[in-house]
PDB file of C-alpha atoms in Angstrom:
ATOM      1  CA  UNK A   1       6.205   8.639   6.386  1.00  0.00           C
ATOM      2  CA  UNK A   2       3.592   7.275   9.049  1.00  0.00           C
ATOM      3  CA  UNK A   3       0.651   9.398   9.550  1.00  0.00           C
ATOM      4  CA  UNK A   4      -0.950   8.030  12.726  1.00  0.00           C
ATOM      5  CA  UNK A   5      -0.345   8.690  16.399  1.00  0.00           C
ATOM      6  CA  UNK A   6      -0.260   5.382  18.134  1.00  0.00           C
ATOM      7  CA  UNK A   7      -1.561   4.596  21.615  1.00  0.00           C
ATOM      8  CA  UNK A   8      -0.686   1.197  23.000  1.00  0.00           C
ATOM      9  CA  UNK A   9      -2.593  -0.142  26.037  1.00  0.00           C
ATOM     10  CA  UNK A  10      -1.133  -2.984  27.999  1.00  0.00           C
ATOM     11  CA  UNK A  11      -3.319  -4.754  30.685  1.00  0.00           C
ATOM     12  CA  UNK A  12      -1.227  -6.616  33.394  1.00  0.00           C
ATOM     13  CA  UNK A  13      -3.203  -9.238  35.300  1.00  0.00           C
ATOM     14  CA  UNK A  14      -0.888  -9.173  38.231  1.00  0.00           C
ATOM     15  CA  UNK A  15       1.905  -7.036  39.441  1.00  0.00           C
ATOM     16  CA  UNK A  16       5.577  -8.173  39.213  1.00  0.00           C
ATOM     17  CA  UNK A  17       8.828  -6.372  39.281  1.00  0.00           C
ATOM     18  CA  UNK A  18       8.991  -6.511  35.445  1.00  0.00           C
ATOM     19  CA  UNK A  19       5.430  -6.178  34.277  1.00  0.00           C
ATOM     20  CA  UNK A  20       6.063  -2.877  33.107  1.00  0.00           C
ATOM     21  CA  UNK A  21       9.125  -4.140  30.973  1.00  0.00           C
ATOM     22  CA  UNK A  22       6.826  -6.934  29.780  1.00  0.00           C
ATOM     23  CA  UNK A  23       4.703  -4.091  28.503  1.00  0.00           C
ATOM     24  CA  UNK A  24       7.569  -2.744  26.381  1.00  0.00           C
ATOM     25  CA  UNK A  25       8.271  -6.082  24.683  1.00  0.00           C
ATOM     26  CA  UNK A  26       4.673  -6.809  24.355  1.00  0.00           C
ATOM     27  CA  UNK A  27       3.860  -3.380  22.905  1.00  0.00           C
ATOM     28  CA  UNK A  28       6.988  -3.652  20.496  1.00  0.00           C
ATOM     29  CA  UNK A  29       5.693  -7.053  19.180  1.00  0.00           C
ATOM     30  CA  UNK A  30       2.215  -5.874  18.855  1.00  0.00           C
ATOM     31  CA  UNK A  31       3.255  -2.734  16.844  1.00  0.00           C
ATOM     32  CA  UNK A  32       5.302  -4.883  14.536  1.00  0.00           C
ATOM     33  CA  UNK A  33       2.457  -7.340  14.139  1.00  0.00           C
ATOM     34  CA  UNK A  34       0.149  -4.525  13.153  1.00  0.00           C
ATOM     35  CA  UNK A  35       2.613  -3.528  10.420  1.00  0.00           C
ATOM     36  CA  UNK A  36       3.643  -0.215  12.200  1.00  0.00           C
ATOM     37  CA  UNK A  37       7.216   0.396  10.583  1.00  0.00           C
ATOM     38  CA  UNK A  38       8.974   0.918  14.001  1.00  0.00           C
ATOM     39  CA  UNK A  39      12.720   1.509  13.465  1.00  0.00           C
ATOM     40  CA  UNK A  40      13.903  -1.360  15.703  1.00  0.00           C
ATOM     41  CA  UNK A  41      12.196  -3.754  18.369  1.00  0.00           C
ATOM     42  CA  UNK A  42      12.581  -2.663  21.975  1.00  0.00           C
ATOM     43  CA  UNK A  43      12.723  -4.882  25.004  1.00  0.00           C
ATOM     44  CA  UNK A  44      13.277  -3.974  28.707  1.00  0.00           C
ATOM     45  CA  UNK A  45      14.377  -5.662  31.949  1.00  0.00           C
ATOM     46  CA  UNK A  46      13.939  -4.676  35.664  1.00  0.00           C
ATOM     47  CA  UNK A  47      17.112  -4.774  37.672  1.00  0.00           C
ATOM     48  CA  UNK A  48      17.256  -5.197  41.361  1.00  0.00           C
ATOM     49  CA  UNK A  49      19.852  -4.477  44.178  1.00  0.00           C
ATOM     50  CA  UNK A  50      20.724  -6.027  47.464  1.00  0.00           C
ATOM     51  CA  UNK A  51      23.149  -3.920  49.232  1.00  0.00           C
ATOM     52  CA  UNK A  52      24.832  -4.387  52.547  1.00  0.00           C
ATOM     53  CA  UNK A  53      27.823  -2.066  53.341  1.00  0.00           C
ATOM     54  CA  UNK A  54      30.207  -2.263  50.352  1.00  0.00           C
ATOM     55  CA  UNK A  55      28.909  -5.598  49.489  1.00  0.00           C
ATOM     56  CA  UNK A  56      26.072  -5.762  46.864  1.00  0.00           C
ATOM     57  CA  UNK A  57      24.295  -8.036  44.517  1.00  0.00           C
ATOM     58  CA  UNK A  58      22.726  -7.108  41.279  1.00  0.00           C
ATOM     59  CA  UNK A  59      19.492  -8.927  40.464  1.00  0.00           C
ATOM     60  CA  UNK A  60      18.262  -9.485  36.799  1.00  0.00           C
ATOM     61  CA  UNK A  61      14.337  -9.507  36.182  1.00  0.00           C
ATOM     62  CA  UNK A  62      13.267  -9.042  39.752  1.00  0.00           C
ATOM     63  CA  UNK A  63      10.203 -10.636  41.353  1.00  0.00           C
ATOM     64  CA  UNK A  64       7.622  -8.496  43.143  1.00  0.00           C
ATOM     65  CA  UNK A  65       9.175  -9.578  46.632  1.00  0.00           C
ATOM     66  CA  UNK A  66      12.619  -8.653  45.382  1.00  0.00           C
ATOM     67  CA  UNK A  67      11.263  -5.389  44.307  1.00  0.00           C
ATOM     68  CA  UNK A  68       9.661  -4.730  47.764  1.00  0.00           C
ATOM     69  CA  UNK A  69      12.523  -5.638  49.798  1.00  0.00           C
ATOM     70  CA  UNK A  70      15.372  -4.679  47.776  1.00  0.00           C
ATOM     71  CA  UNK A  71      17.237  -1.585  47.568  1.00  0.00           C
ATOM     72  CA  UNK A  72      16.555  -0.628  43.920  1.00  0.00           C
ATOM     73  CA  UNK A  73      14.101  -1.139  40.897  1.00  0.00           C
ATOM     74  CA  UNK A  74      16.003  -0.101  37.919  1.00  0.00           C
ATOM     75  CA  UNK A  75      14.069  -0.617  34.614  1.00  0.00           C
ATOM     76  CA  UNK A  76      16.171  -0.224  31.426  1.00  0.00           C
ATOM     77  CA  UNK A  77      14.760  -0.474  27.864  1.00  0.00           C
ATOM     78  CA  UNK A  78      16.277  -0.251  24.534  1.00  0.00           C
ATOM     79  CA  UNK A  79      17.032  -1.766  21.156  1.00  0.00           C
ATOM     80  CA  UNK A  80      19.987  -3.857  20.096  1.00  0.00           C
ATOM     81  CA  UNK A  81      21.923  -0.768  19.637  1.00  0.00           C
ATOM     82  CA  UNK A  82      21.468   1.037  22.743  1.00  0.00           C
ATOM     83  CA  UNK A  83      19.114   2.364  25.701  1.00  0.00           C
ATOM     84  CA  UNK A  84      16.043   4.156  24.758  1.00  0.00           C
ATOM     85  CA  UNK A  85      14.740   4.567  28.180  1.00  0.00           C
ATOM     86  CA  UNK A  86      15.456   4.230  32.099  1.00  0.00           C
ATOM     87  CA  UNK A  87      13.533   4.750  35.195  1.00  0.00           C
ATOM     88  CA  UNK A  88      14.823   3.908  38.601  1.00  0.00           C
ATOM     89  CA  UNK A  89      13.360   3.762  42.231  1.00  0.00           C
ATOM     90  CA  UNK A  90      16.013   3.521  45.070  1.00  0.00           C
ATOM     91  CA  UNK A  91      15.855   3.065  48.841  1.00  0.00           C
ATOM     92  CA  UNK A  92      19.180   4.037  49.588  1.00  0.00           C
ATOM     93  CA  UNK A  93      20.986   7.344  49.378  1.00  0.00           C
ATOM     94  CA  UNK A  94      22.814   6.831  46.184  1.00  0.00           C
ATOM     95  CA  UNK A  95      23.969   4.514  43.745  1.00  0.00           C
ATOM     96  CA  UNK A  96      27.847   3.979  43.578  1.00  0.00           C
ATOM     97  CA  UNK A  97      29.347   3.985  39.844  1.00  0.00           C
ATOM     98  CA  UNK A  98      30.408   0.359  40.277  1.00  0.00           C
ATOM     99  CA  UNK A  99      26.753  -0.774  40.765  1.00  0.00           C
ATOM    100  CA  UNK A 100      25.409   1.321  38.083  1.00  0.00           C
ATOM    101  CA  UNK A 101      27.942   0.030  35.668  1.00  0.00           C
ATOM    102  CA  UNK A 102      27.327  -3.499  36.414  1.00  0.00           C
ATOM    103  CA  UNK A 103      23.599  -2.954  36.637  1.00  0.00           C
ATOM    104  CA  UNK A 104      23.718  -1.630  33.064  1.00  0.00           C
ATOM    105  CA  UNK A 105      25.890  -4.397  31.710  1.00  0.00           C
ATOM    106  CA  UNK A 106      23.649  -7.246  33.180  1.00  0.00           C
ATOM    107  CA  UNK A 107      20.460  -5.181  31.669  1.00  0.00           C
ATOM    108  CA  UNK A 108      22.129  -5.129  28.284  1.00  0.00           C
ATOM    109  CA  UNK A 109      22.823  -8.998  28.466  1.00  0.00           C
ATOM    110  CA  UNK A 110      19.188  -9.589  29.420  1.00  0.00           C
ATOM    111  CA  UNK A 111      17.798  -7.234  26.963  1.00  0.00           C
ATOM    112  CA  UNK A 112      19.708  -8.811  24.058  1.00  0.00           C
ATOM    113  CA  UNK A 113      18.526 -12.154  25.270  1.00  0.00           C
ATOM    114  CA  UNK A 114      14.847 -10.978  25.207  1.00  0.00           C
ATOM    115  CA  UNK A 115      15.318  -9.136  21.674  1.00  0.00           C
ATOM    116  CA  UNK A 116      16.667 -12.581  20.443  1.00  0.00           C
ATOM    117  CA  UNK A 117      13.546 -14.488  21.676  1.00  0.00           C
ATOM    118  CA  UNK A 118      11.411 -11.754  20.141  1.00  0.00           C
ATOM    119  CA  UNK A 119      13.149 -11.861  16.633  1.00  0.00           C
ATOM    120  CA  UNK A 120      12.569 -15.638  16.527  1.00  0.00           C
ATOM    121  CA  UNK A 121       8.981 -14.949  16.671  1.00  0.00           C
ATOM    122  CA  UNK A 122       8.735 -11.761  14.568  1.00  0.00           C
ATOM    123  CA  UNK A 123      12.107 -10.321  13.284  1.00  0.00           C
ATOM    124  CA  UNK A 124      10.786  -7.177  11.771  1.00  0.00           C
ATOM    125  CA  UNK A 125       7.559  -5.202  11.052  1.00  0.00           C
ATOM    126  CA  UNK A 126       5.066  -6.717   8.713  1.00  0.00           C
ATOM    127  CA  UNK A 127       5.270  -5.171   5.314  1.00  0.00           C
ATOM    128  CA  UNK A 128       1.696  -4.122   5.214  1.00  0.00           C
ATOM    129  CA  UNK A 129      -0.438  -2.414   7.803  1.00  0.00           C
ATOM    130  CA  UNK A 130      -2.855  -4.889   9.531  1.00  0.00           C
ATOM    131  CA  UNK A 131      -6.301  -4.811   7.777  1.00  0.00           C
ATOM    132  CA  UNK A 132      -7.897  -4.395  11.187  1.00  0.00           C
ATOM    133  CA  UNK A 133      -5.719  -1.296  11.829  1.00  0.00           C
ATOM    134  CA  UNK A 134      -6.779   2.349  10.889  1.00  0.00           C
ATOM    135  CA  UNK A 135      -5.741   3.085   7.325  1.00  0.00           C
ATOM    136  CA  UNK A 136      -4.651   5.872   5.171  1.00  0.00           C
ATOM    137  CA  UNK A 137      -4.637   6.426   1.450  1.00  0.00           C
ATOM    138  CA  UNK A 138      -3.799   9.748  -0.456  1.00  0.00           C
ATOM    139  CA  UNK A 139      -5.602   9.877  -3.683  1.00  0.00           C
ATOM    140  CA  UNK A 140      -4.713  12.703  -6.362  1.00  0.00           C
ATOM    141  CA  UNK A 141      -7.366  13.923  -8.674  1.00  0.00           C
ATOM    142  CA  UNK A 142      -8.078  16.470 -11.335  1.00  0.00           C
ATOM    143  CA  UNK A 143      -8.591  19.731  -9.305  1.00  0.00           C
ATOM    144  CA  UNK A 144     -11.548  20.310 -11.690  1.00  0.00           C
ATOM    145  CA  UNK A 145     -13.107  17.047 -10.437  1.00  0.00           C
ATOM    146  CA  UNK A 146     -13.311  18.191  -6.780  1.00  0.00           C
ATOM    147  CA  UNK A 147     -16.638  19.596  -7.432  1.00  0.00           C
ATOM    148  CA  UNK A 148     -17.970  16.297  -8.410  1.00  0.00           C
ATOM    149  CA  UNK A 149     -16.526  14.325  -5.598  1.00  0.00           C
ATOM    150  CA  UNK A 150     -18.315  16.697  -3.206  1.00  0.00           C
ATOM    151  CA  UNK A 151     -21.399  16.861  -5.054  1.00  0.00           C
ATOM    152  CA  UNK A 152     -24.338  19.296  -4.585  1.00  0.00           C
ATOM    153  CA  UNK A 153     -24.593  20.300  -1.111  1.00  0.00           C
ATOM    154  CA  UNK A 154     -21.939  17.719  -0.126  1.00  0.00           C
ATOM    155  CA  UNK A 155     -24.155  15.028  -1.273  1.00  0.00           C
ATOM    156  CA  UNK A 156     -21.561  12.774  -2.755  1.00  0.00           C
ATOM    157  CA  UNK A 157     -18.954  13.184  -0.032  1.00  0.00           C
ATOM    158  CA  UNK A 158     -21.586  12.576   2.684  1.00  0.00           C
ATOM    159  CA  UNK A 159     -22.781   9.404   0.904  1.00  0.00           C
ATOM    160  CA  UNK A 160     -19.157   8.194   0.889  1.00  0.00           C
ATOM    161  CA  UNK A 161     -18.434   8.849   4.463  1.00  0.00           C
ATOM    162  CA  UNK A 162     -21.681   7.390   5.528  1.00  0.00           C
ATOM    163  CA  UNK A 163     -21.413   4.099   3.481  1.00  0.00           C
ATOM    164  CA  UNK A 164     -17.750   3.465   4.319  1.00  0.00           C
ATOM    165  CA  UNK A 165     -17.099   5.043   7.748  1.00  0.00           C
ATOM    166  CA  UNK A 166     -13.982   6.877   6.329  1.00  0.00           C
ATOM    167  CA  UNK A 167     -12.964  10.324   7.034  1.00  0.00           C
ATOM    168  CA  UNK A 168     -11.987  12.347   3.844  1.00  0.00           C
ATOM    169  CA  UNK A 169      -9.973  15.476   3.582  1.00  0.00           C
ATOM    170  CA  UNK A 170      -9.939  17.445   0.207  1.00  0.00           C
ATOM    171  CA  UNK A 171      -7.522  20.015  -0.591  1.00  0.00           C
ATOM    172  CA  UNK A 172      -7.818  22.500  -3.490  1.00  0.00           C
ATOM    173  CA  UNK A 173      -4.824  20.974  -5.193  1.00  0.00           C
ATOM    174  CA  UNK A 174      -6.765  17.800  -5.761  1.00  0.00           C
ATOM    175  CA  UNK A 175      -5.021  15.945  -2.936  1.00  0.00           C
ATOM    176  CA  UNK A 176      -7.633  13.714  -1.052  1.00  0.00           C
ATOM    177  CA  UNK A 177      -6.491  12.088   2.175  1.00  0.00           C
ATOM    178  CA  UNK A 178      -8.660   9.088   3.220  1.00  0.00           C
ATOM    179  CA  UNK A 179      -8.594   7.977   6.838  1.00  0.00           C
ATOM    180  CA  UNK A 180     -10.630   4.625   7.368  1.00  0.00           C
ATOM    181  CA  UNK A 181     -10.976   2.305  10.351  1.00  0.00           C
ATOM    182  CA  UNK A 182     -10.324  -0.912   8.362  1.00  0.00           C
ATOM    183  CA  UNK A 183      -8.547  -1.845   4.876  1.00  0.00           C
ATOM    184  CA  UNK A 184     -11.798  -2.913   3.532  1.00  0.00           C
ATOM    185  CA  UNK A 185     -13.489   0.424   4.372  1.00  0.00           C
ATOM    186  CA  UNK A 186     -10.446   2.358   2.993  1.00  0.00           C
ATOM    187  CA  UNK A 187     -10.658   0.481  -0.323  1.00  0.00           C
ATOM    188  CA  UNK A 188     -14.420   1.072  -0.696  1.00  0.00           C
ATOM    189  CA  UNK A 189     -13.728   4.784   0.045  1.00  0.00           C
ATOM    190  CA  UNK A 190     -10.928   4.916  -2.279  1.00  0.00           C
ATOM    191  CA  UNK A 191     -12.807   3.620  -5.226  1.00  0.00           C
ATOM    192  CA  UNK A 192     -15.647   5.898  -4.721  1.00  0.00           C
ATOM    193  CA  UNK A 193     -13.649   8.887  -4.772  1.00  0.00           C
ATOM    194  CA  UNK A 194     -11.652   7.634  -7.951  1.00  0.00           C
ATOM    195  CA  UNK A 195     -14.958   6.983  -9.658  1.00  0.00           C
ATOM    196  CA  UNK A 196     -15.466  10.764 -10.145  1.00  0.00           C
ATOM    197  CA  UNK A 197     -11.832  11.048 -11.834  1.00  0.00           C
ATOM    198  CA  UNK A 198     -11.516   8.011 -14.077  1.00  0.00           C
ATOM    199  CA  UNK A 199      -8.612   8.231 -16.620  1.00  0.00           C
ATOM    200  CA  UNK A 200      -6.914   5.808 -18.800  1.00  0.00           C
ATOM    201  CA  UNK A 201      -3.224   5.403 -18.607  1.00  0.00           C
ATOM    202  CA  UNK A 202      -1.440   5.166 -22.317  1.00  0.00           C
ATOM    203  CA  UNK A 203       0.172   1.962 -22.654  1.00  0.00           C
ATOM    204  CA  UNK A 204      -1.633   0.186 -19.723  1.00  0.00           C
ATOM    205  CA  UNK A 205      -3.990  -2.805 -20.342  1.00  0.00           C
ATOM    206  CA  UNK A 206      -7.340  -2.814 -18.888  1.00  0.00           C
ATOM    207  CA  UNK A 207     -10.195  -5.615 -18.727  1.00  0.00           C
ATOM    208  CA  UNK A 208     -13.300  -3.959 -20.065  1.00  0.00           C
ATOM    209  CA  UNK A 209     -16.896  -4.894 -21.370  1.00  0.00           C
ATOM    210  CA  UNK A 210     -18.202  -4.431 -24.933  1.00  0.00           C
ATOM    211  CA  UNK A 211     -21.030  -1.922 -24.535  1.00  0.00           C
ATOM    212  CA  UNK A 212     -21.707  -1.005 -28.044  1.00  0.00           C
ATOM    213  CA  UNK A 213     -20.875  -2.650 -31.553  1.00  0.00           C
ATOM    214  CA  UNK A 214     -20.553  -0.225 -34.421  1.00  0.00           C
ATOM    215  CA  UNK A 215     -19.524  -0.413 -38.047  1.00  0.00           C
ATOM    216  CA  UNK A 216     -15.990   0.669 -37.522  1.00  0.00           C
ATOM    217  CA  UNK A 217     -15.249  -1.253 -34.356  1.00  0.00           C
ATOM    218  CA  UNK A 218     -16.567  -1.691 -30.793  1.00  0.00           C
ATOM    219  CA  UNK A 219     -16.976   0.496 -27.661  1.00  0.00           C
ATOM    220  CA  UNK A 220     -15.453  -0.971 -24.462  1.00  0.00           C
ATOM    221  CA  UNK A 221     -16.008   0.397 -21.025  1.00  0.00           C
ATOM    222  CA  UNK A 222     -12.509  -0.040 -19.316  1.00  0.00           C
ATOM    223  CA  UNK A 223     -13.282   1.842 -15.945  1.00  0.00           C
ATOM    224  CA  UNK A 224     -16.620   2.908 -14.487  1.00  0.00           C
ATOM    225  CA  UNK A 225     -17.956   5.703 -16.725  1.00  0.00           C
ATOM    226  CA  UNK A 226     -14.797   5.553 -19.004  1.00  0.00           C
ATOM    227  CA  UNK A 227     -15.096   4.018 -22.479  1.00  0.00           C
ATOM    228  CA  UNK A 228     -12.960   3.784 -25.501  1.00  0.00           C
ATOM    229  CA  UNK A 229     -12.921   2.673 -29.142  1.00  0.00           C
ATOM    230  CA  UNK A 230     -11.328  -0.466 -30.417  1.00  0.00           C
ATOM    231  CA  UNK A 231     -11.272   0.250 -34.136  1.00  0.00           C
ATOM    232  CA  UNK A 232     -11.922  -2.873 -36.512  1.00  0.00           C
ATOM    233  CA  UNK A 233      -8.189  -2.907 -37.242  1.00  0.00           C
ATOM    234  CA  UNK A 234      -7.305  -3.187 -33.743  1.00  0.00           C
ATOM    235  CA  UNK A 235      -9.658  -6.255 -32.917  1.00  0.00           C
ATOM    236  CA  UNK A 236      -7.453  -8.872 -33.968  1.00  0.00           C
ATOM    237  CA  UNK A 237      -4.183  -9.714 -35.595  1.00  0.00           C
ATOM    238  CA  UNK A 238      -5.752 -11.080 -38.592  1.00  0.00           C
ATOM    239  CA  UNK A 239      -8.095  -8.825 -40.939  1.00  0.00           C
ATOM    240  CA  UNK A 240     -11.501  -8.383 -39.499  1.00  0.00           C
ATOM    241  CA  UNK A 241     -14.450  -7.510 -41.879  1.00  0.00           C
ATOM    242  CA  UNK A 242     -17.246  -7.094 -39.248  1.00  0.00           C
ATOM    243  CA  UNK A 243     -16.710  -6.554 -35.559  1.00  0.00           C
ATOM    244  CA  UNK A 244     -19.741  -8.849 -34.817  1.00  0.00           C
ATOM    245  CA  UNK A 245     -17.714 -11.610 -36.187  1.00  0.00           C
ATOM    246  CA  UNK A 246     -15.073 -11.240 -33.395  1.00  0.00           C
ATOM    247  CA  UNK A 247     -16.923  -9.974 -30.427  1.00  0.00           C
ATOM    248  CA  UNK A 248     -20.406  -9.932 -28.903  1.00  0.00           C
ATOM    249  CA  UNK A 249     -22.138  -7.517 -26.668  1.00  0.00           C
ATOM    250  CA  UNK A 250     -21.341  -7.822 -22.976  1.00  0.00           C
ATOM    251  CA  UNK A 251     -18.246  -9.872 -23.664  1.00  0.00           C
ATOM    252  CA  UNK A 252     -15.174  -9.046 -21.661  1.00  0.00           C
ATOM    253  CA  UNK A 253     -12.010  -7.833 -23.511  1.00  0.00           C
ATOM    254  CA  UNK A 254      -8.581  -7.215 -22.478  1.00  0.00           C
ATOM    255  CA  UNK A 255      -7.411  -4.077 -24.283  1.00  0.00           C
ATOM    256  CA  UNK A 256      -4.275  -1.689 -24.408  1.00  0.00           C
ATOM    257  CA  UNK A 257      -4.689   2.056 -24.257  1.00  0.00           C
ATOM    258  CA  UNK A 258      -2.979   3.405 -27.392  1.00  0.00           C
ATOM    259  CA  UNK A 259      -3.788   6.942 -27.080  1.00  0.00           C
ATOM    260  CA  UNK A 260      -6.078   9.534 -25.188  1.00  0.00           C
ATOM    261  CA  UNK A 261      -6.795  12.326 -27.606  1.00  0.00           C
ATOM    262  CA  UNK A 262      -6.997  16.010 -26.244  1.00  0.00           C
ATOM    263  CA  UNK A 263     -10.681  15.773 -26.708  1.00  0.00           C
ATOM    264  CA  UNK A 264     -10.695  12.864 -24.182  1.00  0.00           C
ATOM    265  CA  UNK A 265     -11.615  10.124 -26.729  1.00  0.00           C
ATOM    266  CA  UNK A 266      -9.754   6.924 -25.912  1.00  0.00           C
ATOM    267  CA  UNK A 267      -8.094   4.741 -28.459  1.00  0.00           C
ATOM    268  CA  UNK A 268      -7.868   0.905 -27.622  1.00  0.00           C
ATOM    269  CA  UNK A 269      -6.438  -2.047 -29.132  1.00  0.00           C
ATOM    270  CA  UNK A 270      -6.941  -5.805 -28.575  1.00  0.00           C
ATOM    271  CA  UNK A 271      -4.539  -6.531 -31.116  1.00  0.00           C
ATOM    272  CA  UNK A 272      -1.577  -5.185 -29.113  1.00  0.00           C
ATOM    273  CA  UNK A 273      -2.655  -7.485 -26.185  1.00  0.00           C
ATOM    274  CA  UNK A 274      -2.701 -10.438 -28.479  1.00  0.00           C
ATOM    275  CA  UNK A 275       0.604  -9.688 -29.865  1.00  0.00           C
ATOM    276  CA  UNK A 276       1.992  -9.227 -26.069  1.00  0.00           C
ATOM    277  CA  UNK A 277       0.631 -12.744 -25.327  1.00  0.00           C
ATOM    278  CA  UNK A 278       2.478 -13.982 -28.393  1.00  0.00           C
ATOM    279  CA  UNK A 279       5.782 -12.567 -27.211  1.00  0.00           C
ATOM    280  CA  UNK A 280       5.894  -9.436 -29.211  1.00  0.00           C
ATOM    281  CA  UNK A 281       6.973  -6.366 -27.419  1.00  0.00           C
ATOM    282  CA  UNK A 282       4.600  -3.566 -27.394  1.00  0.00           C
ATOM    283  CA  UNK A 283       5.994  -0.402 -29.607  1.00  0.00           C
ATOM    284  CA  UNK A 284       3.684   2.544 -29.888  1.00  0.00           C
ATOM    285  CA  UNK A 285       4.976   3.333 -33.176  1.00  0.00           C
ATOM    286  CA  UNK A 286       3.472   0.205 -34.557  1.00  0.00           C
ATOM    287  CA  UNK A 287      -0.002   1.306 -33.640  1.00  0.00           C
ATOM    288  CA  UNK A 288       0.300   5.198 -34.467  1.00  0.00           C
ATOM    289  CA  UNK A 289      -2.875   6.786 -35.895  1.00  0.00           C
ATOM    290  CA  UNK A 290      -2.638   7.114 -39.710  1.00  0.00           C
ATOM    291  CA  UNK A 291      -5.970   8.683 -40.380  1.00  0.00           C
ATOM    292  CA  UNK A 292      -9.167   6.908 -41.569  1.00  0.00           C
ATOM    293  CA  UNK A 293      -9.874   5.298 -38.247  1.00  0.00           C
ATOM    294  CA  UNK A 294      -6.634   4.702 -36.539  1.00  0.00           C
ATOM    295  CA  UNK A 295      -5.158   1.730 -38.672  1.00  0.00           C
ATOM    296  CA  UNK A 296      -1.645   0.872 -37.333  1.00  0.00           C
ATOM    297  CA  UNK A 297       1.502   1.265 -39.583  1.00  0.00           C
ATOM    298  CA  UNK A 298       2.026  -2.598 -39.892  1.00  0.00           C
ATOM    299  CA  UNK A 299      -1.448  -2.966 -41.376  1.00  0.00           C
ATOM    300  CA  UNK A 300      -0.613  -0.001 -43.729  1.00  0.00           C
ATOM    301  CA  UNK A 301       2.501  -2.131 -45.025  1.00  0.00           C
ATOM    302  CA  UNK A 302       0.355  -4.728 -46.255  1.00  0.00           C
ATOM    303  CA  UNK A 303      -1.695  -6.203 -43.446  1.00  0.00           C
ATOM    304  CA  UNK A 304       0.828  -8.892 -42.498  1.00  0.00           C
ATOM    305  CA  UNK A 305       2.820  -7.002 -39.838  1.00  0.00           C
ATOM    306  CA  UNK A 306       6.542  -6.698 -40.427  1.00  0.00           C
ATOM    307  CA  UNK A 307       6.878  -9.569 -43.007  1.00  0.00           C
ATOM    308  CA  UNK A 308       6.485  -7.051 -45.982  1.00  0.00           C
ATOM    309  CA  UNK A 309       8.510  -4.183 -47.109  1.00  0.00           C
ATOM    310  CA  UNK A 310       6.811  -0.786 -47.791  1.00  0.00           C
ATOM    311  CA  UNK A 311       6.139  -1.706 -51.345  1.00  0.00           C
ATOM    312  CA  UNK A 312       4.064  -4.691 -49.961  1.00  0.00           C
ATOM    313  CA  UNK A 313       6.690  -7.398 -51.457  1.00  0.00           C
ATOM    314  CA  UNK A 314       7.958 -10.200 -49.324  1.00  0.00           C
TER     315      UNK A 314
END
């Protein structure tokens, strides 16, 4: 689910017994702060030992001097559920079972304490990957559009990577993986790739711009390079005689995609958006094309929506 290999660097300004365990806790917080979906936070603690004969003392969170003059440096890292890693240096011939048991118990108590302090600052990974972190997006386009994304001699794909700093991998199936150094770079590269495969989703609303007014309606560009027709019958909930009475060239309109015909022609409706704003749920059947330019069924029933029966009577 997470496509990156992570490398975390911890710079310790002075050596101490638990500097490596500070790196474990710090690295865990850094990953969570960056939005890396780690399964659980990890903390660590360094345990020490002073042993004389059968007498011993377990030290928690040892100092540099206690590490140098003691008999053990036992580092234990883990989550709230269990140990994930251990490392031990000893200066005696072996560790009795009782010593190991007590060391692990004290290490667990200390680890849970540190995890609690970490949770008070950041209890879980942030929901989104940091905008400063490398980013990945997977885009699926029509395989027939791959040639346009690449361009003659790779012109288009080279332009996208040069302008955005992203790395793009294209598969024959139309799957395009975009790796980018930042979120801003990713969004730019993704938009550039999707530009070559614009398509309208039936039932979705788009904010477009009027680019042409004709006798039977207006042409609206809803996506770069993708336009559709708003028939005069779909410009308003009231009857419209001339499209120029309702809209102007360059005006922004919010429209709904009623249909995408096999030929690629897109049918749009401003009327459906207005009805939704008035609380009328969208029903595709009410806007079914009935010939002559795509009048909706409610207009065919008398032009007043659902307040007339099929004979035009109230």
